CSV table of C-alpha atoms in Angstrom, one decimal:
chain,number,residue,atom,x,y,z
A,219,UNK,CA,11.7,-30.2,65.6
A,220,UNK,CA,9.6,-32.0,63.1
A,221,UNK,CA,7.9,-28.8,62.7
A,222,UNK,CA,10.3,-26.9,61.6
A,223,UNK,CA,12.3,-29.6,59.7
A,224,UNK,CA,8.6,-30.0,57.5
A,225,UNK,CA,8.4,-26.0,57.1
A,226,UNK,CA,12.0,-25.9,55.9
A,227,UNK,CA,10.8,-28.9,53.1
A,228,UNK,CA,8.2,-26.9,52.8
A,229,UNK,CA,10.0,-23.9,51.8
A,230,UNK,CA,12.5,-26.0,49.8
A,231,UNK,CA,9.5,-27.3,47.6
A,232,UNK,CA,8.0,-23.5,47.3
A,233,UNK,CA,11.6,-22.5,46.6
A,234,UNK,CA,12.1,-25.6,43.8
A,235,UNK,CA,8.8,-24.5,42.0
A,236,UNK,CA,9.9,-21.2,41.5
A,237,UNK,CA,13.4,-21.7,40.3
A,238,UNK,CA,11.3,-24.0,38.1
A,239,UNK,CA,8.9,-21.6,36.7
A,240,UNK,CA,11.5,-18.5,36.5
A,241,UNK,CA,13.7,-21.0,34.2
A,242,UNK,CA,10.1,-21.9,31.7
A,243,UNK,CA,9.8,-18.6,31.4
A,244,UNK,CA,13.2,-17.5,30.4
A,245,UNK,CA,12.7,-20.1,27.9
A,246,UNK,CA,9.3,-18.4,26.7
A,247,UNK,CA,10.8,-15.5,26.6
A,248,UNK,CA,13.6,-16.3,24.8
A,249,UNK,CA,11.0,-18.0,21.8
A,250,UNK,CA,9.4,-15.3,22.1
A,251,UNK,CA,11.9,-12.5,21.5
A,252,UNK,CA,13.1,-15.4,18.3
A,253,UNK,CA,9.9,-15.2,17.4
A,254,UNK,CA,10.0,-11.4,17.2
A,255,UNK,CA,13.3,-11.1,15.2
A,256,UNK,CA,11.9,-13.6,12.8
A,257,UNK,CA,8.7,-11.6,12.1
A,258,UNK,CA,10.3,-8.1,12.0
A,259,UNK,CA,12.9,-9.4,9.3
A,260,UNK,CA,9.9,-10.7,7.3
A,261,UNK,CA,8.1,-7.7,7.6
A,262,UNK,CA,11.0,-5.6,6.4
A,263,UNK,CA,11.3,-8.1,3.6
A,264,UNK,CA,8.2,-8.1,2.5
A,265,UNK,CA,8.1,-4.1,3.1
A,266,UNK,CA,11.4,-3.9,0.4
A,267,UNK,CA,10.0,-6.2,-2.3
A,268,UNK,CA,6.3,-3.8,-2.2
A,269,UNK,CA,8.8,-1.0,-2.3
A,270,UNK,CA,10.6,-2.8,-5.7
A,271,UNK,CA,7.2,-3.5,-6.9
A,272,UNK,CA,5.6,-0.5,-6.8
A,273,UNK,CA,9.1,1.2,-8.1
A,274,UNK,CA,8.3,-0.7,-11.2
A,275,UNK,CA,5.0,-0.5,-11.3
A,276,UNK,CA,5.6,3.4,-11.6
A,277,UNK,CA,7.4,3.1,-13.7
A,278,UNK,CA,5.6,1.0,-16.1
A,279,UNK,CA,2.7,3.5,-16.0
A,280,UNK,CA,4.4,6.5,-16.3
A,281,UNK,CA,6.1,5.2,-19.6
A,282,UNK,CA,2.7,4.2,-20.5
A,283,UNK,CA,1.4,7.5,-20.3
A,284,UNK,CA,4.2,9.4,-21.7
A,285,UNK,CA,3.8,6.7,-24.7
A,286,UNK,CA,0.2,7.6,-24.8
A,287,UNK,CA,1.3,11.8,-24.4
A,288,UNK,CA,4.0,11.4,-27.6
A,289,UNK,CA,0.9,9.0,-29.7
A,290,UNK,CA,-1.8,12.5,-29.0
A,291,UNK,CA,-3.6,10.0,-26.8
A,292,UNK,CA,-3.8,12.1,-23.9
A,293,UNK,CA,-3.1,15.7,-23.7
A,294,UNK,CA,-3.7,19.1,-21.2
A,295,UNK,CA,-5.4,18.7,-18.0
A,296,UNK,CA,-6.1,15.0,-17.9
A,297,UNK,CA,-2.3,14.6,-18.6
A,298,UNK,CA,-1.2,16.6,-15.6
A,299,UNK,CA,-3.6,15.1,-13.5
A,300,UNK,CA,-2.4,11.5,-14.4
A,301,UNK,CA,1.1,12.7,-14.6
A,302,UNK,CA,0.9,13.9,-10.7
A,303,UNK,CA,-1.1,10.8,-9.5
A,304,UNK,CA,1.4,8.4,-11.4
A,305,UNK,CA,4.6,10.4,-9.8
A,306,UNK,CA,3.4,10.0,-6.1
A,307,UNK,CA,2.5,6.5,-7.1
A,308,UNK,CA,5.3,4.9,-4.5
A,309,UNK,CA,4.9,7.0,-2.3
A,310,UNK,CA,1.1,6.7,-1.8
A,311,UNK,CA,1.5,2.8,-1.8
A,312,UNK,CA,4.4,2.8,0.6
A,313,UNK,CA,2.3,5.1,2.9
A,314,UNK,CA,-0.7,2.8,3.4
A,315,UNK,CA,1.9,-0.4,3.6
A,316,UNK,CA,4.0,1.5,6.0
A,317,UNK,CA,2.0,3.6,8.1
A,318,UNK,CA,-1.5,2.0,7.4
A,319,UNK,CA,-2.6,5.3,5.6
A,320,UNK,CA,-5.6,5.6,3.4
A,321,UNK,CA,-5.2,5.8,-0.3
A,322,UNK,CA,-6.6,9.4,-0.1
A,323,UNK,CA,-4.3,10.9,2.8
A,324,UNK,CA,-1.0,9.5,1.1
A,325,UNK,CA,-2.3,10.9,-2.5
A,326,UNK,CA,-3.3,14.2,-0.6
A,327,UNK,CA,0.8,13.9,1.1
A,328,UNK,CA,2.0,13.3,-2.4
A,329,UNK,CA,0.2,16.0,-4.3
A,330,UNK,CA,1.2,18.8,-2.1
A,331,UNK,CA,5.2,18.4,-3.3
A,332,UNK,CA,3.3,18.4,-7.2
A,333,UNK,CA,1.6,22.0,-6.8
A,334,UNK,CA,-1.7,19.5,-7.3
A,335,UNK,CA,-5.0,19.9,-4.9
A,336,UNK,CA,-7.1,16.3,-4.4
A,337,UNK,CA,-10.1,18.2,-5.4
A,338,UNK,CA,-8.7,19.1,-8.9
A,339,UNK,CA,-8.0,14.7,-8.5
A,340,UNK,CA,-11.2,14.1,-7.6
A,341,UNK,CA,-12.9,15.9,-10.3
A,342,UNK,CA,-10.8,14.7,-12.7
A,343,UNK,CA,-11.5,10.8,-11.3
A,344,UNK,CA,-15.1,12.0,-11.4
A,345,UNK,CA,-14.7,12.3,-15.4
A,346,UNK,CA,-13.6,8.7,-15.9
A,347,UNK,CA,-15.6,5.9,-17.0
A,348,UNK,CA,-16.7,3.2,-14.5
A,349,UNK,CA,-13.6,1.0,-14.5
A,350,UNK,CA,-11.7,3.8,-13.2
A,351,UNK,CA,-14.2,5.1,-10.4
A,352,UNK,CA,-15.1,2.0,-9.3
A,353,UNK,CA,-11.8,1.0,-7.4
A,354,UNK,CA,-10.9,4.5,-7.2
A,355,UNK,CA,-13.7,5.1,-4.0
A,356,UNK,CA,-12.6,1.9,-2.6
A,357,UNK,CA,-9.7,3.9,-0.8
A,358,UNK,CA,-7.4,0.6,-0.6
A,359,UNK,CA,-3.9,0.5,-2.2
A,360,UNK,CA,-5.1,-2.6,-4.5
A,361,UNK,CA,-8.0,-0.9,-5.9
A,362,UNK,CA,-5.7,2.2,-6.0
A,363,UNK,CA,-3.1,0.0,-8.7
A,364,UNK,CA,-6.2,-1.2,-10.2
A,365,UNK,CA,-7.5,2.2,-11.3
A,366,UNK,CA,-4.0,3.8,-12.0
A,367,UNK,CA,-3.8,1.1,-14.7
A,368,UNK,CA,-7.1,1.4,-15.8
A,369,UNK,CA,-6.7,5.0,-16.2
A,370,UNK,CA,-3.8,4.5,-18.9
A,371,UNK,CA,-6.1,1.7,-20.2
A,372,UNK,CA,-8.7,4.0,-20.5
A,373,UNK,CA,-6.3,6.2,-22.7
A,374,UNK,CA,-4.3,3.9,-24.6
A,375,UNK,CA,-7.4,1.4,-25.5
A,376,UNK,CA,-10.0,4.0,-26.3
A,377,UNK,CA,-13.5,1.7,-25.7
A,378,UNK,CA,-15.2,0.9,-28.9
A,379,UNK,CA,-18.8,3.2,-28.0
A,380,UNK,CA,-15.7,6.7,-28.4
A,381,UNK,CA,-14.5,5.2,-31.8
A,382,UNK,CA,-17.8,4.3,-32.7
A,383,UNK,CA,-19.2,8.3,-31.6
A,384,UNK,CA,-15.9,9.7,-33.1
A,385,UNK,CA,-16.7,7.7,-36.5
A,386,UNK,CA,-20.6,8.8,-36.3
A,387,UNK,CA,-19.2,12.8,-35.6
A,388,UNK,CA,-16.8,12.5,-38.9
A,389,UNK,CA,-19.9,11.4,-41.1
């Protein structure tokens, strides 16, 4: 009798623990799937204000440029080519931030709908002074912005050694 009364308090305890345990991890679980919602509505946020940004950003440079097209600045093939690189500008940057894409497979995704190839890109990059190339290899979407607006520096502040070669070919 004594036997079976301690397996019974036994079984009670075993019984107790797990009621105990199931309810700790509800209560995990329930953080946890907080915890969850809390993160996917910051990444969504923080997904829509890159979106913004690089909206304006775009739009910033491709003013820029046309500015620089209407001065004489920049004209023929370097114009298309910064023309189609500027107009898939979102799209690259919201590739890598979205789907963790490189630089170079969004810009290749984004050239296609422009009639552009990433070779004629590359060559034209290749052309550029150092401030452009430099960030440009990095294949990262902050080195990306980084040599986008150093490409309309490039045309809109024309570095002193041009004038200075330009001035030298007038005389």
């Amino acid at each position: 009798m004594i036997a079976a009364v301690s397996i019974i308090m036994f079984m009670v305890m075993i019984l107790i623990y797990f009621v105990v345990k199931n309810q700790t991890m509800a209560k995990e679980l329930r953080e946890f799937r907080h915890l969850a919602r809390s993160a996917e509505n910051r990444s969504r946020f923080a997904l829509t204000t890159v979106d913004s940004l690089a909206a304006q950003i775009q739009k910033m440079l491709t003013s820029q440029l046309e500015s620089a097209h209407k001065r004489g600045l920049i004209k023929g093939e370097p114009y298309e080519h910064t023309s189609a690189i500027f107009k898939g500008f979102e799209t690259v940057v919201m590739q890598c931030c979205e789907h963790g894409a490189t630089v170079e497979e969004a810009l290749k995704r984004a050239l296609a709908s422009e009639g552009k190839s990433l070779d004629d890109v590359r060559k034209f990059i290749s052309e550029m002074p150092s401030e452009v190339r430099v960030p440009w290899v990095k294949n990262n979407v902050g080195s990306f912005v980084i040599a986008c607006t150093n490409i309309v520096n490039h045309f809109t502040n024309p570095s002193p050694k041009k004038e200075i070669s330009d001035q030298s070919e007038a005389s």
